[in-house]
Coordinates of C-alpha atoms and ligand atoms in Angstrom, one line a residue:
X167 CA -21.8 10.8 -29.3
X168 CA -21.3 7.1 -28.9
X169 CA -24.1 4.6 -29.5
X170 CA -26.4 4.3 -26.5
X171 CA -26.0 1.3 -24.3
X172 CA -29.4 -0.5 -24.2
X173 CA -30.3 -1.7 -20.8
X174 CA -33.4 -3.5 -19.6
X175 CA -35.1 -3.2 -16.2
X176 CA -37.9 -5.6 -15.2
X177 CA -40.4 -4.7 -12.5
X178 CA -39.9 -1.2 -13.8
X179 CA -43.0 0.3 -12.1
X180 CA -42.0 -1.1 -8.8
X181 CA -40.4 0.5 -5.7
X182 CA -36.8 -0.6 -6.4
X183 CA -36.9 0.4 -10.0
X184 CA -38.2 3.9 -9.1
X185 CA -35.0 4.5 -7.2
X186 CA -32.9 3.1 -10.0
X187 CA -34.1 4.4 -13.3
X188 CA -33.4 8.1 -12.7
X189 CA -29.8 7.3 -11.6
X190 CA -29.2 5.1 -14.7
X191 CA -30.6 7.8 -16.9
X192 CA -28.4 10.5 -15.3
X193 CA -25.2 8.6 -16.0
X194 CA -24.4 7.2 -12.6
X195 CA -23.7 3.7 -13.9
X196 CA -22.3 3.8 -17.4
X197 CA -20.6 7.2 -17.1
X198 CA -21.4 10.8 -17.9
X199 CA -20.6 10.5 -21.6
X200 CA -22.4 7.3 -22.4
X201 CA -26.0 7.7 -23.7
X202 CA -28.5 5.1 -22.4
X203 CA -31.6 3.6 -23.9
X204 CA -33.9 2.2 -21.2
X205 CA -36.1 -0.9 -22.1
X206 CA -38.6 -1.4 -19.4
X207 CA -40.5 -4.6 -18.7
X208 CA -43.7 -4.9 -16.6
X209 CA -46.8 -7.0 -16.4
X210 CA -50.0 -5.8 -18.1
X211 CA -51.7 -4.5 -14.9
X212 CA -48.7 -2.3 -14.2
X213 CA -48.3 -0.7 -17.6
X214 CA -50.4 2.3 -16.7
X215 CA -48.1 3.0 -13.7
X216 CA -45.1 2.5 -15.9
X217 CA -46.3 5.1 -18.3
X218 CA -46.4 7.5 -15.4
X219 CA -42.7 6.7 -14.6
X220 CA -41.8 7.4 -18.2
X221 CA -43.5 10.8 -18.0
X222 CA -41.3 11.6 -15.0
X223 CA -38.2 10.4 -16.9
X224 CA -39.2 12.7 -19.8
X225 CA -39.7 15.5 -17.3
X226 CA -36.2 15.2 -16.1
X227 CA -34.9 16.0 -19.6
X228 CA -31.8 13.8 -19.0
X229 CA -29.3 14.6 -21.8
X230 CA -28.0 11.1 -21.8
X231 CA -31.3 9.3 -22.0
X232 CA -31.7 8.6 -25.8
X233 CA -34.9 6.6 -25.7
X234 CA -37.3 4.7 -23.4
X235 CA -39.1 1.6 -24.6
X236 CA -41.8 0.0 -22.5
X237 CA -43.3 -3.5 -23.0
X238 CA -45.0 -6.4 -21.2
X239 CA -43.2 -8.7 -23.6
X240 CA -39.7 -9.8 -22.5
X241 CA -38.6 -10.4 -26.1
X242 CA -39.2 -6.7 -26.8
X243 CA -37.7 -5.5 -23.6
X244 CA -34.5 -7.6 -24.0
X245 CA -33.9 -6.9 -27.7
X246 CA -30.3 -5.9 -28.3
X247 CA -29.6 -5.1 -24.6
X248 CA -26.1 -5.2 -23.0
X249 CA -27.4 -5.2 -19.4
X250 CA -30.5 -6.6 -17.7
X251 CA -31.5 -5.9 -14.2
X252 CA -34.2 -8.5 -13.4
X253 CA -36.0 -6.8 -10.5
X254 CA -39.6 -7.8 -11.1
X255 CA -41.0 -10.8 -9.3
X256 CA -44.0 -11.6 -7.1
X257 CA -43.6 -10.5 -3.5
X258 CA -44.1 -13.0 -0.7
X259 CA -47.7 -13.0 0.4
X260 CA -49.2 -13.7 3.9
X261 CA -48.5 -17.3 5.0
X262 CA -46.3 -18.1 2.0
X263 CA -43.2 -20.2 2.7
X264 CA -39.9 -19.5 1.0
X265 CA -40.5 -22.7 -1.1
X266 CA -43.9 -21.4 -2.2
X267 CA -42.3 -18.1 -3.3
X268 CA -39.6 -20.0 -5.2
X269 CA -42.3 -22.0 -7.0
X270 CA -44.5 -18.9 -7.7
X271 CA -41.6 -16.9 -9.2
X272 CA -39.8 -19.7 -11.0
X273 CA -41.9 -19.7 -14.2
X274 CA -41.2 -15.9 -14.6
X275 CA -37.5 -16.6 -14.9
X276 CA -38.0 -19.5 -17.4
X277 CA -39.7 -17.1 -19.9
X278 CA -37.3 -14.3 -19.2
X279 CA -34.3 -16.6 -19.5
X280 CA -35.5 -17.7 -23.0
X281 CA -36.2 -14.1 -24.0
X282 CA -32.6 -13.2 -23.1
X283 CA -31.6 -14.9 -26.3
X284 CA -32.7 -11.6 -28.0
X285 CA -30.0 -9.7 -26.2
X286 CA -26.7 -8.4 -27.6
X287 CA -23.7 -10.8 -27.6
X288 CA -22.1 -8.8 -24.7
X289 CA -25.1 -9.0 -22.4
X290 CA -24.8 -9.3 -18.7
X291 CA -27.7 -10.1 -16.4
X292 CA -28.1 -9.4 -12.7
X293 CA -31.1 -10.7 -10.8
X294 CA -32.6 -8.8 -7.8
X295 CA -36.1 -10.3 -7.6
X296 CA -36.2 -12.8 -4.8
X297 CA -35.2 -15.6 -4.3
X298 CA -32.6 -14.0 -6.5
X299 CA -29.9 -16.7 -6.5
X300 CA -32.3 -19.4 -7.5
X301 CA -34.2 -17.2 -9.9
X302 CA -30.9 -16.5 -11.6
X303 CA -30.2 -20.2 -11.8
X304 CA -33.5 -20.7 -13.5
X305 CA -33.0 -17.9 -16.0
X306 CA -29.5 -19.1 -16.7
X307 CA -30.6 -22.7 -17.3
X308 CA -33.3 -21.6 -19.8
X309 CA -31.1 -19.3 -21.8
X310 CA -28.5 -19.8 -24.6
X311 CA -26.5 -16.9 -23.0
X312 CA -23.4 -18.3 -21.4
X313 CA -23.5 -18.9 -17.6
X314 CA -20.6 -16.5 -16.9
X315 CA -22.8 -13.6 -18.0
X316 CA -25.3 -14.1 -15.1
X317 CA -25.2 -12.9 -11.6
X318 CA -27.4 -12.3 -8.6
X319 CA -27.3 -9.5 -6.0
X320 CA -25.3 -9.9 -2.7
X321 CA -24.3 -6.2 -2.7
X322 CA -26.9 -5.0 -0.3
X323 CA -25.7 -7.6 2.2
X324 CA -22.1 -6.5 1.6
X325 CA -23.1 -2.8 2.1
X326 CA -25.1 -3.6 5.2
X327 CA -22.2 -5.6 6.7
X328 CA -19.7 -2.8 6.0
X329 CA -22.0 -0.2 7.6
X330 CA -22.5 -2.3 10.7
X331 CA -18.8 -3.1 11.2
X332 CA -17.9 0.6 10.7
X333 CA -20.4 1.7 13.3
X334 CA -19.3 -0.9 15.8
X335 CA -15.6 0.1 15.2
X336 CA -16.4 3.8 15.3
X337 CA -14.8 4.5 11.9
X338 CA -16.1 5.9 8.6
X339 CA -17.6 3.2 6.4
X340 CA -14.9 3.7 3.7
X341 CA -12.5 2.1 6.2
X342 CA -14.2 -1.3 5.9
X343 CA -13.0 -3.3 2.9
X344 CA -12.8 -6.9 1.7
X345 CA -16.3 -7.8 2.8
X346 CA -17.3 -11.2 1.4
X347 CA -20.8 -12.4 1.8
X348 CA -21.0 -16.1 1.0
X349 CA -23.8 -18.1 -0.4
X350 CA -27.4 -17.0 -0.7
X351 CA -29.3 -13.7 -0.3
X352 CA -31.4 -15.1 2.5
X353 CA -31.3 -15.3 6.3
X354 CA -28.6 -18.0 6.0
X355 CA -26.1 -15.9 4.2
X356 CA -22.6 -15.7 5.8
X357 CA -21.1 -12.2 6.1
X358 CA -17.5 -13.1 6.5
X359 CA -16.0 -10.8 9.2
X360 CA -12.9 -13.0 9.5
X361 CA -11.6 -11.9 6.1
X362 CA -12.8 -8.3 6.3
X363 CA -10.4 -5.4 7.0
X364 CA -10.9 -2.2 9.0
X365 CA -8.4 0.5 8.2
X366 CA -6.3 -2.3 6.5
X367 CA -6.2 -4.5 9.7
X368 CA -8.2 -7.7 10.2
X369 CA -11.7 -6.7 11.5
X370 CA -11.2 -9.3 14.3
X371 CA -8.2 -7.2 15.6
X372 CA -10.2 -4.0 15.6
X373 CA -13.4 -5.5 17.0
X374 CA -12.3 -7.9 19.6
X375 CA -15.7 -8.8 20.9
X376 CA -15.9 -12.3 19.2
X377 CA -19.3 -13.1 20.6
X378 CA -20.7 -10.0 19.0
X379 CA -19.2 -10.8 15.7
X380 CA -20.3 -14.4 15.7
X381 CA -23.7 -13.6 17.2
X382 CA -25.4 -10.2 16.9
X383 CA -23.4 -9.1 13.8
X384 CA -24.3 -12.1 11.7
X385 CA -27.9 -12.2 13.0
X386 CA -28.5 -8.5 12.3
X387 CA -27.2 -8.8 8.8
X388 CA -29.1 -11.9 8.0
X389 CA -32.3 -10.3 9.3
X390 CA -31.8 -6.7 8.2
X391 CA -34.4 -7.0 5.4
X392 CA -37.1 -8.0 7.9
X393 CA -36.0 -5.3 10.3
X394 CA -36.4 -2.6 7.6
X395 CA -39.8 -4.0 6.7
X396 CA -40.9 -3.8 10.3
X397 CA -39.8 -0.2 10.7
X398 CA -40.7 1.2 7.2
X399 CA -43.8 -0.9 6.5
X400 CA -42.2 -1.8 3.1
X401 CA -39.1 -3.6 2.0
X402 CA -35.8 -2.0 1.3
X403 CA -36.1 0.0 -1.9
X404 CA -33.6 2.8 -2.2
X405 CA -30.8 0.8 -0.6
X406 CA -31.6 -2.2 -2.8
X407 CA -31.6 0.1 -5.9
X408 CA -28.2 1.6 -4.8
X409 CA -26.8 -1.9 -4.4
X410 CA -28.1 -3.0 -7.8
X411 CA -26.4 -0.1 -9.5
X412 CA -23.1 -0.6 -7.5
X413 CA -23.1 -4.3 -8.5
X414 CA -23.1 -3.3 -12.2
X415 CA -20.5 -0.6 -11.7
X416 CA -18.2 -3.2 -10.0
X417 CA -18.7 -5.7 -12.8
X418 CA -17.8 -3.1 -15.4
X419 CA -14.8 -1.4 -13.8
X420 CA -11.5 -2.4 -12.3
X421 CA -11.7 -3.3 -8.6
X422 CA -9.5 -1.1 -6.4
X423 CA -6.2 -2.7 -5.4
X424 CA -6.4 -5.2 -2.4
X425 CA -10.2 -5.1 -2.2
X426 CA -13.1 -7.2 -3.6
X427 CA -16.9 -7.0 -3.9
X428 CA -19.6 -9.6 -3.3
X429 CA -21.8 -11.0 -6.0
X430 CA -23.4 -14.4 -6.7
X431 CA -22.3 -16.1 -9.8
X432 CA -22.4 -19.6 -11.3
X433 CA -20.0 -21.7 -9.4
X434 CA -17.4 -23.7 -11.2
X435 CA -16.7 -25.6 -8.0
X436 CA -14.6 -22.9 -6.2
X437 CA -14.5 -23.5 -2.4
X438 CA -16.1 -26.9 -2.9
X439 CA -19.5 -25.4 -4.0
X440 CA -21.6 -27.6 -6.3
X441 CA -20.9 -26.7 -9.9
X442 CA -23.8 -24.7 -11.4
X443 CA -25.2 -23.2 -8.2
X444 CA -25.5 -19.4 -8.2
X445 CA -23.4 -18.7 -5.1
X446 CA -22.2 -15.5 -3.4
X447 CA -18.5 -15.1 -3.6
X448 CA -15.8 -12.4 -3.3
X449 CA -15.0 -11.1 -6.8
X450 CA -12.6 -8.9 -8.6
X451 CA -12.7 -7.2 -11.9
X452 CA -9.4 -6.8 -13.8
X453 CA -10.4 -3.7 -15.7
X454 CA -10.5 -5.6 -19.0
X455 CA -14.0 -6.9 -18.7
X456 CA -13.1 -10.0 -16.7
X457 CA -14.7 -10.8 -13.4
X458 CA -13.3 -13.6 -11.3
X459 CA -13.7 -15.2 -7.9
X460 CA -11.0 -14.4 -5.3
X461 CA -9.6 -17.8 -4.3
X462 CA -7.6 -19.0 -1.4
X463 CA -9.4 -17.2 1.5
X464 CA -9.1 -19.0 4.8
X465 CA -12.1 -20.0 7.0
X466 CA -12.2 -21.1 10.6
X467 CA -14.3 -24.1 11.7
X468 CA -17.0 -21.6 12.8
X469 CA -17.0 -20.0 9.3
X470 CA -17.1 -23.4 7.5
X471 CA -20.2 -24.3 9.4
X472 CA -22.0 -21.2 8.3
X473 CA -20.7 -21.8 4.7
X474 CA -21.9 -25.4 4.6
X475 CA -25.3 -24.3 6.0
X476 CA -25.9 -21.8 3.3
X477 CA -24.5 -24.2 0.6
X478 CA -27.1 -26.8 1.7
X479 CA -29.9 -24.2 1.5
X480 CA -29.0 -23.4 -2.1
X481 CA -29.0 -27.1 -2.9
X482 CA -32.4 -27.4 -1.4
X483 CA -33.7 -24.5 -3.4
X484 CA -32.3 -26.1 -6.6
X485 CA -34.2 -29.2 -5.7
X486 CA -37.5 -27.3 -5.4
X487 CA -37.1 -25.9 -8.9
X488 CA -35.5 -28.9 -10.6
X489 CA -38.4 -29.2 -13.1
X490 CA -37.6 -25.7 -14.3
X491 CA -33.9 -26.3 -15.0
Ligands
NAX660 P1 -42.5 -4.1 -6.0 O1 -43.6 -5.0 -5.7 O2 -42.6 -2.6 -5.6 O3 -42.2 -4.1 -7.6 C1 -42.1 -5.3 -8.3 C2 -42.6 -5.1 -9.7 O4 -42.4 -6.2 -10.4 C3 -44.1 -4.7 -9.7 O5 -44.3 -3.5 -10.4 C4 -44.6 -5.9 -10.5 O6 -45.7 -5.5 -11.4 C5 -43.4 -6.3 -11.3 N1 -43.5 -7.7 -11.9 C6 -44.1 -8.8 -11.3 N2 -44.0 -9.9 -12.1 C7 -43.3 -9.4 -13.2 C8 -42.9 -10.1 -14.4 N3 -43.2 -11.3 -14.7 N4 -42.2 -9.3 -15.3 C9 -41.9 -8.0 -15.1 N5 -42.3 -7.4 -14.0 C10 -43.0 -8.1 -13.0 O7 -41.2 -4.7 -5.4 P2 -39.8 -4.1 -5.1 O8 -39.7 -3.5 -3.8 O9 -39.4 -3.2 -6.3 O10 -38.9 -5.4 -5.1 C11 -38.6 -6.2 -6.2 C12 -37.9 -7.5 -5.9 O11 -36.7 -7.3 -5.2 C13 -38.7 -8.4 -4.9 O12 -38.7 -9.7 -5.4 C14 -37.9 -8.3 -3.6 O13 -38.1 -9.4 -2.8 C15 -36.5 -8.1 -4.2 N6 -35.5 -7.6 -3.3 C16 -34.2 -8.2 -3.4 C17 -33.2 -7.8 -2.7 C18 -31.8 -8.4 -2.8 O14 -30.9 -8.0 -2.1 N7 -31.6 -9.3 -3.8 C19 -33.3 -6.7 -1.6 C20 -34.5 -5.9 -1.8 C21 -35.8 -6.6 -2.3 O15 -36.4 -7.3 -1.2

């Protein structure tokens, strides 16, 4: 058997992690022949609950799960890892503004960014804990790990968009491809229906109701998280976990021909975005470990307005945390 891949998950006693860990341990992400060592990070009050999660992992007797380490110290949890899912963060409390949340969570990602220096040379990091783009920016800015190893999750937004377009068009979801979600995982994100394809044709040729695409579609995707909370009484967990795993699978494996996936990565100025912002882009993996932004996509004036709006939002978030960068 090959050496186990060591992976860290923070917020490991939380809802999203509970839907992730068992799938990672069963080989859904790194393959059915690659052993995995889980290194789970929590805060001290949640260590008891985390021990219960470990009991359940043990009780599954996963052949690929070589070991489970638990800790409330990021330096222990990140030691020698090749992937980190940074899921843990403080949820938004009653009356909290987005900027309050950003300020409350920022310091977590300063410490975790520094602790990532303990990781293996090939480490990649993906941030789920909200506000995930700006938390990723903070972790990246406080770490010696190079910027191109960091990413934040837009995949749930991509999946939601594909599902809604498929249902409107009356086709299986597998028919909807090339779904780019630009910018921020927030209610200003821009799910780009203009460049999406349905059954290989432009989505705008299949769904000709332009006012639905520009109005209800975008609005429903931007607010889907809140709609799930209202219905379920809790935020998206299984779908977020699924998206977090798919994000890593996409970053580790060749992207199917003529398609792309959405992820937020450190901008190098592509599409006019400020260098250094963690911005949602369409991406491709070449099958040799390289992930790159799909360049040259066209945008209408309508799309540019959405794009500029979410770009401004990320600049404002960067300003709120400037002391942590
Ligand atoms: P839970 O509250 O169930 O779990 C969060 C866990 O993080 C808790 O167990 C808590 O003890 C732990 N934690 C808090 N501070 C920590 C720290 N400093 N180090 C390690 N662990 C810490 O939330 P859950 O539903 O699992 O959601 C986790 C995060 O994902 C939230 O920030 C949430 O907003 C975010 N989401 C992000 C999404 C995305 O698309 N990027 C979608 C789903 C979700 O809303």
